[in-house]
Amino acid sequence: MLRTRWFLSTTGALVPRGWSPRRQRRERGLSPGGHGPVAVLRCKYCAYRPDISCNHPTRGWLYDVKIARPKRTQTLAQEWALDRAMAARATCPQCSQRYYFCLPLRTQDRCDPCARGYEPSPDTYVASTAPVTHRLAA
């Protein structure tokens, strides 16, 4: 029996075995491995007109799975750095409360409750009762 070398991708197009689009690589936990795409999936209209750029949602870049490597995991130092950066964006300089969202510090220079003069609701900020030494997201 002859084995087929093509398979149906998630977009409904026939793709050679060993190639996969970005989302399938991400589901498998793979990164491109330092190389660019090997092919482009195009819609029927753009496949016959190579001089026209395809911007349809059916377009996809295909990568070789054989060359792909596993995704890198964050080190603890990288995670600490990202946490400090997010804390700087989510902490009000006036009342020193850390919120669960980024504050408009460029336009208002403080949080909404400080700018408008009302008490914030307790579900919008991180309530710290004791000094916390570890606030990493993961």
Coordinates of C-alpha atoms in Angstrom, one line a residue:
M1 CA 0.0 0.0 0.0
L2 CA 1.3 3.4 -0.9
R3 CA 1.7 5.8 2.0
T4 CA 0.6 9.4 1.3
R5 CA 3.1 12.1 2.0
W6 CA 0.6 14.9 2.3
F7 CA -1.8 15.6 5.1
L8 CA -4.7 18.0 5.6
S9 CA -3.8 21.0 7.7
T10 CA -6.0 22.9 10.1
T11 CA -6.7 25.5 7.4
G12 CA -8.0 22.8 5.0
A13 CA -5.0 22.8 2.7
L14 CA -2.8 19.9 1.7
V15 CA 0.6 20.1 3.3
P16 CA 3.6 17.8 2.9
R17 CA 4.5 15.6 5.9
G18 CA 7.2 17.1 8.1
W19 CA 6.0 20.7 7.6
S20 CA 3.7 22.5 10.0
P21 CA 2.3 26.0 10.5
R22 CA 3.1 28.2 13.5
R23 CA 0.1 27.2 15.6
Q24 CA 0.7 23.5 15.3
R25 CA 4.4 24.0 16.3
R26 CA 3.3 26.0 19.3
E27 CA 0.9 23.2 20.3
R28 CA 3.7 20.7 20.2
G29 CA 6.1 23.1 22.2
L30 CA 8.5 23.6 19.3
S31 CA 10.3 26.7 18.0
P32 CA 11.5 27.2 14.4
G33 CA 15.1 26.3 15.3
G34 CA 16.8 29.3 13.8
H35 CA 15.5 29.0 10.3
G36 CA 12.8 30.8 8.3
P37 CA 9.7 29.4 6.6
V38 CA 10.2 26.8 3.9
A39 CA 6.9 27.5 2.1
V40 CA 3.8 29.7 2.1
L41 CA 0.2 28.4 2.1
R42 CA -1.8 30.8 -0.2
C43 CA -5.4 31.0 -1.1
K44 CA -6.6 29.9 -4.5
Y45 CA -6.9 33.4 -5.8
C46 CA -3.3 34.4 -4.9
A47 CA -1.8 31.0 -5.8
Y48 CA -2.3 31.8 -9.5
R49 CA -1.1 35.4 -9.1
P50 CA 2.3 35.4 -7.5
D51 CA 2.8 39.1 -8.1
I52 CA -0.1 40.0 -5.8
S53 CA 0.5 39.8 -2.1
C54 CA -1.8 37.5 -0.2
N55 CA -3.3 38.9 3.0
H56 CA -6.2 36.4 3.4
P57 CA -6.7 34.5 6.6
T58 CA -5.9 31.3 4.8
R59 CA -2.3 32.3 4.3
G60 CA 0.2 30.5 6.5
W61 CA 3.9 30.1 6.8
L62 CA 5.1 26.5 6.8
Y63 CA 8.2 25.4 8.8
D64 CA 10.2 22.2 8.8
V65 CA 9.5 20.1 11.9
K66 CA 12.8 18.1 11.5
I67 CA 14.9 21.3 12.1
A68 CA 12.6 22.6 14.9
R69 CA 13.8 22.7 18.5
P70 CA 12.0 22.6 21.8
K71 CA 11.0 26.0 23.2
R72 CA 13.3 27.6 25.7
T73 CA 12.0 27.9 29.2
Q74 CA 12.5 31.1 31.2
T75 CA 15.2 31.2 33.9
L76 CA 14.3 32.5 37.3
A77 CA 16.3 35.7 36.7
Q78 CA 14.3 36.4 33.5
E79 CA 11.1 35.8 35.4
W80 CA 12.2 38.2 38.2
A81 CA 13.1 40.8 35.6
L82 CA 9.7 40.5 33.9
D83 CA 7.9 40.6 37.3
R84 CA 9.8 43.8 38.2
A85 CA 8.9 45.4 34.9
M86 CA 5.3 44.6 35.3
A87 CA 5.3 45.8 38.9
A88 CA 6.6 49.1 37.7
R89 CA 3.8 49.4 35.2
A90 CA 1.1 48.3 37.7
T91 CA 2.1 50.2 40.8
C92 CA 0.8 53.7 41.5
P93 CA 3.7 56.1 42.5
Q94 CA 1.3 58.1 44.7
C95 CA -0.5 55.4 46.8
S96 CA 2.0 52.6 46.2
Q97 CA -0.7 50.0 45.5
R98 CA 0.0 47.3 42.9
Y99 CA -3.0 46.7 40.6
Y100 CA -3.8 43.7 38.5
F101 CA -3.6 45.8 35.3
C102 CA -1.2 48.3 33.8
L103 CA -1.8 51.9 34.9
P104 CA -1.9 54.9 32.5
L105 CA 1.3 56.4 34.0
R106 CA 2.2 58.3 30.8
T107 CA -1.1 60.2 30.6
Q108 CA -2.2 60.4 34.2
D109 CA 1.0 59.8 36.2
R110 CA -1.0 57.9 38.8
C111 CA -3.9 55.4 39.2
D112 CA -7.5 56.4 38.6
P113 CA -8.6 56.5 42.2
C114 CA -5.8 58.9 43.1
A115 CA -6.5 61.0 40.0
R116 CA -10.2 61.3 40.6
G117 CA -10.3 61.1 44.3
Y118 CA -12.2 57.9 45.1
E119 CA -11.5 54.7 47.0
P120 CA -10.5 51.8 44.8
S121 CA -12.4 48.5 45.0
P122 CA -10.4 45.7 46.8
D123 CA -10.7 43.4 43.8
T124 CA -8.6 45.7 41.5
Y125 CA -5.4 45.7 43.5
V126 CA -3.0 43.3 45.2
A127 CA -3.7 43.4 48.9
S128 CA -0.5 42.8 50.7
T129 CA -0.9 42.1 54.4
A130 CA 2.7 41.0 55.0
P131 CA 5.9 41.5 53.1
V132 CA 5.9 39.1 50.2
T133 CA 9.3 37.9 49.0
H134 CA 8.1 35.9 46.0
R135 CA 5.5 37.4 43.6
L136 CA 6.3 35.6 40.4
A137 CA 3.5 35.0 38.0
A138 CA 4.4 31.3 37.4

